Short mmCIF file of C-alpha atoms and ligand atoms in Angstrom, two decimals:
data_model
loop_
_atom_site.label_atom_id
_atom_site.label_comp_id
_atom_site.label_asym_id
_atom_site.label_seq_id
_atom_site.Cartn_x
_atom_site.Cartn_y
_atom_site.Cartn_z
CA UNK A 383 22.61 -2.99 19.16
CA UNK A 384 20.87 -1.20 21.96
CA UNK A 385 17.54 0.48 21.05
CA UNK A 386 18.47 4.02 22.08
CA UNK A 387 21.79 3.85 20.22
CA UNK A 388 20.13 2.67 17.00
CA UNK A 389 17.39 5.32 17.19
CA UNK A 390 19.96 8.07 17.67
CA UNK A 391 22.28 6.69 14.98
CA UNK A 392 19.44 6.66 12.44
CA UNK A 393 18.09 10.12 13.24
CA UNK A 394 19.93 11.96 10.39
CA UNK A 395 18.61 9.33 7.93
CA UNK A 396 15.08 9.83 9.23
CA UNK A 397 15.47 13.58 8.65
CA UNK A 398 16.74 13.01 5.10
CA UNK A 399 14.01 10.51 4.23
CA UNK A 400 11.36 12.78 5.74
CA UNK A 401 12.56 15.63 3.47
CA UNK A 402 12.40 13.29 0.47
CA UNK A 403 8.92 12.16 1.47
CA UNK A 404 7.66 15.73 1.83
CA UNK A 405 9.19 16.76 -1.49
CA UNK A 406 7.43 13.90 -3.27
CA UNK A 407 4.05 14.07 -1.50
CA UNK A 408 1.26 15.77 -3.42
CA UNK A 409 -1.58 17.41 -1.54
CA UNK A 410 -4.96 15.80 -2.20
CA UNK A 411 -8.49 16.20 -0.91
CA UNK A 412 -10.93 13.42 -0.08
CA UNK A 413 -13.96 15.56 -0.99
CA UNK A 414 -12.76 15.84 -4.57
CA UNK A 415 -12.83 12.05 -5.03
CA UNK A 416 -16.17 11.19 -3.41
CA UNK A 417 -19.20 11.09 -5.77
CA UNK A 418 -21.63 12.96 -3.51
CA UNK A 419 -24.30 13.26 -6.23
CA UNK A 420 -24.83 9.49 -5.94
CA UNK A 421 -25.75 9.89 -2.26
CA UNK A 422 -29.08 10.45 -0.52
CA UNK A 423 -30.25 10.59 3.07
CA UNK A 424 -30.69 7.36 4.97
CA UNK A 425 -34.35 7.34 6.00
CA UNK A 426 -35.32 6.25 9.49
CA UNK A 427 -35.30 2.48 9.97
CA UNK A 428 -33.14 2.00 6.85
CA UNK A 429 -31.80 -1.50 6.49
CA UNK A 430 -28.97 -2.20 4.08
CA UNK A 431 -29.19 -5.18 1.76
CA UNK A 432 -26.59 -6.59 -0.67
CA UNK A 433 -28.82 -5.53 -3.60
CA UNK A 434 -27.73 -1.95 -2.94
CA UNK A 435 -24.38 -2.71 -4.58
CA UNK A 436 -22.91 -4.63 -7.49
CA UNK A 437 -19.76 -5.41 -5.48
CA UNK A 438 -19.01 -9.05 -4.72
CA UNK A 439 -18.84 -10.36 -1.13
CA UNK A 440 -15.06 -10.68 -1.49
CA UNK A 441 -14.54 -7.06 -2.54
CA UNK A 442 -16.85 -5.87 0.24
CA UNK A 443 -14.88 -7.95 2.74
CA UNK A 444 -11.70 -6.33 1.57
CA UNK A 445 -13.05 -2.77 1.71
CA UNK A 446 -14.42 -3.48 5.18
CA UNK A 447 -11.10 -4.83 6.50
CA UNK A 448 -9.05 -2.14 4.79
CA UNK A 449 -11.15 0.65 6.23
CA UNK A 450 -11.24 -0.79 9.75
CA UNK A 451 -7.47 -1.14 9.65
CA UNK A 452 -7.18 2.55 8.76
CA UNK A 453 -9.58 3.32 11.61
CA UNK A 454 -7.21 1.65 14.06
CA UNK A 455 -4.70 4.44 13.46
CA UNK A 456 -4.51 5.66 17.10
CA UNK A 457 -2.92 2.38 18.16
CA UNK A 458 -0.44 2.28 15.29
CA UNK A 459 0.55 5.83 16.23
CA UNK A 460 0.97 4.77 19.84
CA UNK A 461 3.20 1.82 18.92
CA UNK A 462 5.40 3.86 16.61
CA UNK A 463 5.80 6.62 19.17
CA UNK A 464 6.61 4.08 21.89
CA UNK A 465 9.30 2.40 19.78
CA UNK A 466 10.94 5.40 18.09
CA UNK A 467 10.11 8.26 20.46
CA UNK A 468 8.43 11.61 19.89
CA UNK A 469 11.55 13.75 19.60
CA UNK A 470 13.39 15.08 16.57
CA UNK A 471 12.76 13.88 13.02
CA UNK A 472 11.30 10.60 14.31
CA UNK A 473 8.42 12.41 16.02
CA UNK A 474 7.99 14.77 13.08
CA UNK A 475 7.70 11.82 10.72
CA UNK A 476 5.21 10.00 12.95
CA UNK A 477 2.92 13.03 13.20
CA UNK A 478 3.02 13.70 9.46
CA UNK A 479 2.40 10.01 8.73
CA UNK A 480 -0.58 10.05 11.11
CA UNK A 481 -2.09 13.03 9.31
CA UNK A 482 -1.75 11.25 5.97
CA UNK A 483 -3.21 7.99 7.27
CA UNK A 484 -6.22 9.84 8.70
CA UNK A 485 -7.13 10.92 5.17
CA UNK A 486 -7.40 7.29 4.11
CA UNK A 487 -10.26 6.40 6.43
CA UNK A 488 -12.03 9.67 5.57
CA UNK A 489 -12.03 9.04 1.83
CA UNK A 490 -12.81 5.31 1.97
CA UNK A 491 -15.65 5.73 4.47
CA UNK A 492 -17.22 8.61 2.54
CA UNK A 493 -17.05 6.62 -0.70
CA UNK A 494 -18.59 3.50 0.87
CA UNK A 495 -21.35 5.47 2.61
CA UNK A 496 -22.34 7.57 -0.40
CA UNK A 497 -22.40 4.57 -2.74
CA UNK A 498 -24.05 2.31 -0.13
CA UNK A 499 -21.44 -0.33 -0.86
CA UNK A 500 -21.46 -1.81 2.65
CA UNK A 501 -23.90 -1.98 5.55
CA UNK A 502 -23.29 1.31 7.41
CA UNK A 503 -24.64 -0.08 10.69
CA UNK A 504 -22.46 -3.20 10.61
CA UNK A 505 -19.48 -1.04 9.63
CA UNK A 506 -19.95 1.39 12.52
CA UNK A 507 -20.49 -1.40 15.03
CA UNK A 508 -17.35 -3.12 13.78
CA UNK A 509 -15.41 0.16 14.07
CA UNK A 510 -16.58 0.61 17.65
CA UNK A 511 -15.59 -2.97 18.50
CA UNK A 512 -12.23 -2.71 16.75
CA UNK A 513 -11.16 0.64 18.17
CA UNK A 514 -12.47 -0.23 21.64
CA UNK A 515 -10.18 -3.24 21.83
CA UNK A 516 -7.15 -1.47 20.32
CA UNK A 517 -5.34 -4.56 19.16
CA UNK A 518 -2.28 -4.02 16.94
CA UNK A 519 1.07 -5.77 16.70
CA UNK A 520 3.40 -4.14 19.22
CA UNK A 521 7.06 -4.72 18.43
CA UNK A 522 9.18 -3.48 21.29
CA UNK A 523 12.57 -3.06 19.58
CA UNK A 524 13.22 -0.46 16.84
CA UNK A 525 14.75 -3.19 14.64
CA UNK A 526 11.49 -5.16 14.74
CA UNK A 527 9.42 -2.00 14.38
CA UNK A 528 11.23 -1.01 11.17
CA UNK A 529 10.83 -4.43 9.62
CA UNK A 530 7.18 -4.72 10.57
CA UNK A 531 6.11 -1.32 9.20
CA UNK A 532 8.08 -1.85 5.99
CA UNK A 533 6.24 -5.11 5.30
CA UNK A 534 2.91 -3.78 6.54
CA UNK A 535 2.87 -0.61 4.42
CA UNK A 536 3.66 -2.61 1.30
CA UNK A 537 1.03 -5.25 2.14
CA UNK A 538 -1.52 -2.49 2.65
CA UNK A 539 -0.56 -0.83 -0.61
CA UNK A 540 -1.03 -4.09 -2.51
CA UNK A 541 -4.35 -4.86 -0.79
CA UNK A 542 -5.76 -1.38 -1.48
CA UNK A 543 -4.65 -1.37 -5.09
CA UNK A 544 -5.93 -4.87 -5.85
CA UNK A 545 -9.23 -4.06 -4.16
CA UNK A 546 -9.55 -0.92 -6.29
CA UNK A 547 -9.05 -2.95 -9.46
CA UNK A 548 -11.99 -5.19 -8.48
CA UNK A 549 -14.35 -2.41 -7.40
CA UNK A 550 -15.60 -2.04 -10.96
CA UNK A 551 -16.29 1.68 -10.60
CA UNK A 552 -13.75 4.22 -11.93
CA UNK A 553 -14.41 6.47 -8.94
CA UNK A 554 -13.86 3.66 -6.43
CA UNK A 555 -10.73 2.63 -8.30
CA UNK A 556 -9.38 6.18 -8.09
CA UNK A 557 -10.07 6.34 -4.34
CA UNK A 558 -8.19 3.11 -3.67
CA UNK A 559 -5.38 3.99 -6.07
CA UNK A 560 -4.81 7.33 -4.34
CA UNK A 561 -4.66 5.67 -0.94
CA UNK A 562 -2.37 2.93 -2.29
CA UNK A 563 0.09 5.48 -3.64
CA UNK A 564 0.39 7.06 -0.17
CA UNK A 565 1.04 3.61 1.29
CA UNK A 566 3.76 3.11 -1.29
CA UNK A 567 5.56 6.27 -0.18
CA UNK A 568 5.26 5.17 3.45
CA UNK A 569 6.72 1.82 2.47
CA UNK A 570 9.66 3.43 0.66
CA UNK A 571 10.43 5.59 3.69
CA UNK A 572 10.59 2.59 6.01
CA UNK A 573 12.28 0.27 3.52
CA UNK A 574 15.16 2.69 3.02
CA UNK A 575 15.38 3.44 6.73
CA UNK A 576 15.63 -0.30 7.38
CA UNK A 577 18.44 -0.47 4.78
CA UNK A 578 20.32 2.16 6.79
CA UNK A 579 19.67 0.14 9.95
CA UNK A 580 21.11 -2.94 8.25
CA UNK A 581 24.37 -1.07 7.76
CA UNK A 582 24.51 0.04 11.38
CA UNK A 583 23.31 -3.18 13.03
CA UNK A 584 23.23 -6.04 10.50
CA UNK A 585 22.98 -8.86 13.04
CA UNK A 586 20.20 -7.21 15.06
CA UNK A 587 18.28 -6.46 11.87
CA UNK A 588 18.56 -9.99 10.47
CA UNK A 589 17.25 -11.45 13.73
CA UNK A 590 14.36 -8.93 13.59
CA UNK A 591 13.60 -9.72 9.92
CA UNK A 592 13.44 -13.43 10.70
CA UNK A 593 11.13 -12.82 13.67
CA UNK A 594 8.84 -10.42 11.81
CA UNK A 595 8.53 -12.61 8.71
CA UNK A 596 7.73 -15.55 10.99
CA UNK A 597 5.07 -13.64 12.93
CA UNK A 598 3.70 -11.48 10.11
CA UNK A 599 -0.06 -11.20 9.85
CA UNK A 600 -2.04 -8.99 7.56
CA UNK A 601 -3.25 -5.94 9.47
CA UNK A 602 -6.78 -6.62 10.62
CA UNK A 603 -6.47 -9.13 13.42
CA UNK A 604 -8.97 -8.06 16.07
CA UNK A 605 -11.63 -7.24 13.46
CA UNK A 606 -14.93 -9.08 13.91
CA UNK A 607 -14.90 -12.23 11.72
CA UNK A 608 -11.40 -11.45 10.48
CA UNK A 609 -10.66 -15.06 9.49
CA UNK A 610 -13.71 -15.22 7.21
CA UNK A 611 -12.82 -11.90 5.61
CA UNK A 612 -9.19 -12.93 5.17
CA UNK A 613 -10.28 -16.09 3.35
CA UNK A 614 -12.56 -14.05 1.06
CA UNK A 615 -9.71 -11.61 0.37
CA UNK A 616 -7.39 -14.48 -0.57
CA UNK A 617 -10.08 -16.11 -2.71
CA UNK A 618 -10.45 -12.92 -4.75
CA UNK A 619 -6.65 -12.81 -5.23
CA UNK A 620 -6.44 -9.46 -3.40
CA UNK A 621 -3.91 -10.67 -0.85
CA UNK A 622 -2.63 -14.17 -0.32
CA UNK A 623 0.52 -16.18 0.34
CA UNK A 624 1.66 -16.06 -3.25
CA UNK A 625 1.44 -12.26 -3.33
CA UNK A 626 3.12 -12.08 0.08
CA UNK A 627 6.00 -14.16 -1.24
CA UNK A 628 6.34 -12.74 -4.76
CA UNK A 629 5.61 -9.07 -4.11
CA UNK A 630 6.97 -8.56 -0.60
CA UNK A 631 9.44 -11.18 0.61
CA UNK A 632 11.38 -11.63 -2.63
CA UNK A 633 11.65 -7.99 -3.76
CA UNK A 634 12.14 -6.42 -0.33
CA UNK A 635 13.79 -8.95 1.98
CA UNK A 636 15.91 -10.81 -0.54
CA UNK A 637 16.54 -8.32 -3.35
CA UNK A 638 16.41 -4.88 -1.75
CA UNK A 639 17.84 -5.71 1.66
CA UNK A 640 20.08 -8.39 0.16
CA UNK A 641 19.82 -10.59 3.22
CA UNK A 642 21.53 -13.54 1.50
CA UNK A 643 24.67 -11.50 0.71
CA UNK A 644 25.19 -9.84 4.10
CA UNK A 645 28.56 -10.50 5.69
CA UNK A 646 29.93 -10.20 9.22
CA UNK A 647 26.85 -11.54 10.98
CA UNK A 648 27.19 -12.98 14.46
CA UNK A 649 26.29 -16.59 15.19
CA UNK A 650 22.69 -15.90 16.24
CA UNK A 651 22.09 -13.84 13.11
CA UNK A 652 23.58 -16.56 10.88
CA UNK A 653 21.11 -19.05 12.38
CA UNK A 654 18.25 -16.56 11.96
CA UNK A 655 19.21 -16.01 8.31
CA UNK A 656 19.16 -19.77 7.62
CA UNK A 657 15.73 -20.09 9.21
CA UNK A 658 14.48 -17.01 7.33
CA UNK A 659 15.60 -18.28 3.92
CA UNK A 660 13.97 -21.66 4.55
CA UNK A 661 10.77 -19.98 5.67
CA UNK A 662 10.62 -17.72 2.60
CA UNK A 663 11.04 -20.79 0.43
CA UNK A 664 8.25 -22.63 2.29
CA UNK A 665 5.91 -19.62 2.01
CA UNK A 666 6.55 -19.56 -1.75
CA UNK A 667 5.70 -23.25 -2.07
CA UNK A 668 2.58 -22.92 0.08
CA UNK A 669 1.49 -19.90 -1.95
CA UNK A 670 1.80 -21.75 -5.24
CA UNK A 671 -0.03 -24.77 -3.82
CA UNK A 672 -2.92 -22.71 -2.45
CA UNK A 673 -3.28 -20.71 -5.66
CA UNK A 674 -3.38 -23.93 -7.68
CA UNK A 675 -6.03 -25.36 -5.39
CA UNK A 676 -8.11 -22.19 -5.65
CA UNK A 677 -7.89 -22.26 -9.43
CA UNK A 678 -8.96 -25.90 -9.47
CA UNK A 679 -11.89 -25.10 -7.15
CA UNK A 680 -12.91 -22.17 -9.35
CA UNK A 681 -12.76 -24.41 -12.44
CA UNK A 682 -14.86 -26.98 -10.55
CA UNK A 683 -17.46 -24.33 -9.63
CA UNK A 684 -17.62 -23.11 -13.20
CA UNK A 685 -18.15 -26.69 -14.37
CA UNK A 686 -20.97 -27.14 -11.87
CA UNK A 687 -22.73 -24.14 -13.31
CA UNK A 688 -22.88 -25.58 -16.84
CA UNK A 689 -26.56 -26.38 -17.33
CA UNK A 690 -27.43 -30.06 -17.64
CA UNK A 691 -28.64 -31.12 -21.10
CA UNK A 692 -32.38 -31.71 -21.05
FE1 FE2 B 850 -3.43 4.00 5.18
FE1 FE2 B 851 0.51 3.90 5.22
#
């Protein structure tokens, strides 16, 4: 289905889902979550060292990547506006969503700075580098855009929440939990909008789902040392293939969107569905294999730390 026709067909659903979103959203304030009494001025020539914090390297990697991803908001806004337009309920949603996302970087940055959890100089340099290059996935069709943001919001929700659980500070946990619950509402908006799109243009949507699952990357590409951080994030069990398979692809793509049961697909969409189902299966197998290997490595490390008898 042609992009303009789909966008216009879905407009009443966008308006309805926006009303639902607004009715469910609770106002919240970053300043009420940040423990300012733990903060102090940074004296001239201050140099951060890992002793400032009890957080592990992996959790710091995750907080760093999560915050920089939130900082990249201008480019996500640009992509969404380019794909769905700035008119009507679509534009209203995008502006409201942008305002909510802006709160995420405010609260996470304030928390990290006050608690000295990460190197503030490295963080600011990385933000400058990231935002100066402006790299984000840029789907061009609304079908692809809907699939991508549905998967991305849920992935972000899971990453924030799992990071919060490992922060080992009730205040930090609360910060990440609050942000994660916003991401969940964003996910539900897009997931249900994509369901409506599946009714209007099932073949176009299945082709888009296959393409987006095939190309999906955790938000964060373009961040300095992203590969290293991504490995650390997987090692800590914050976000990895197994989570991607079990908490995103199965519940959303297979169960909620019911891709296996769709009927009336054209030939191209039937082929895309076959490829998609095979890929989901392969991702599941790879996830289980990698998790097993990580567990074995962890058991090996623990063994190596047992002191030798003297
Ligand atoms: Fe966010
Ligand atoms: Fe979000």
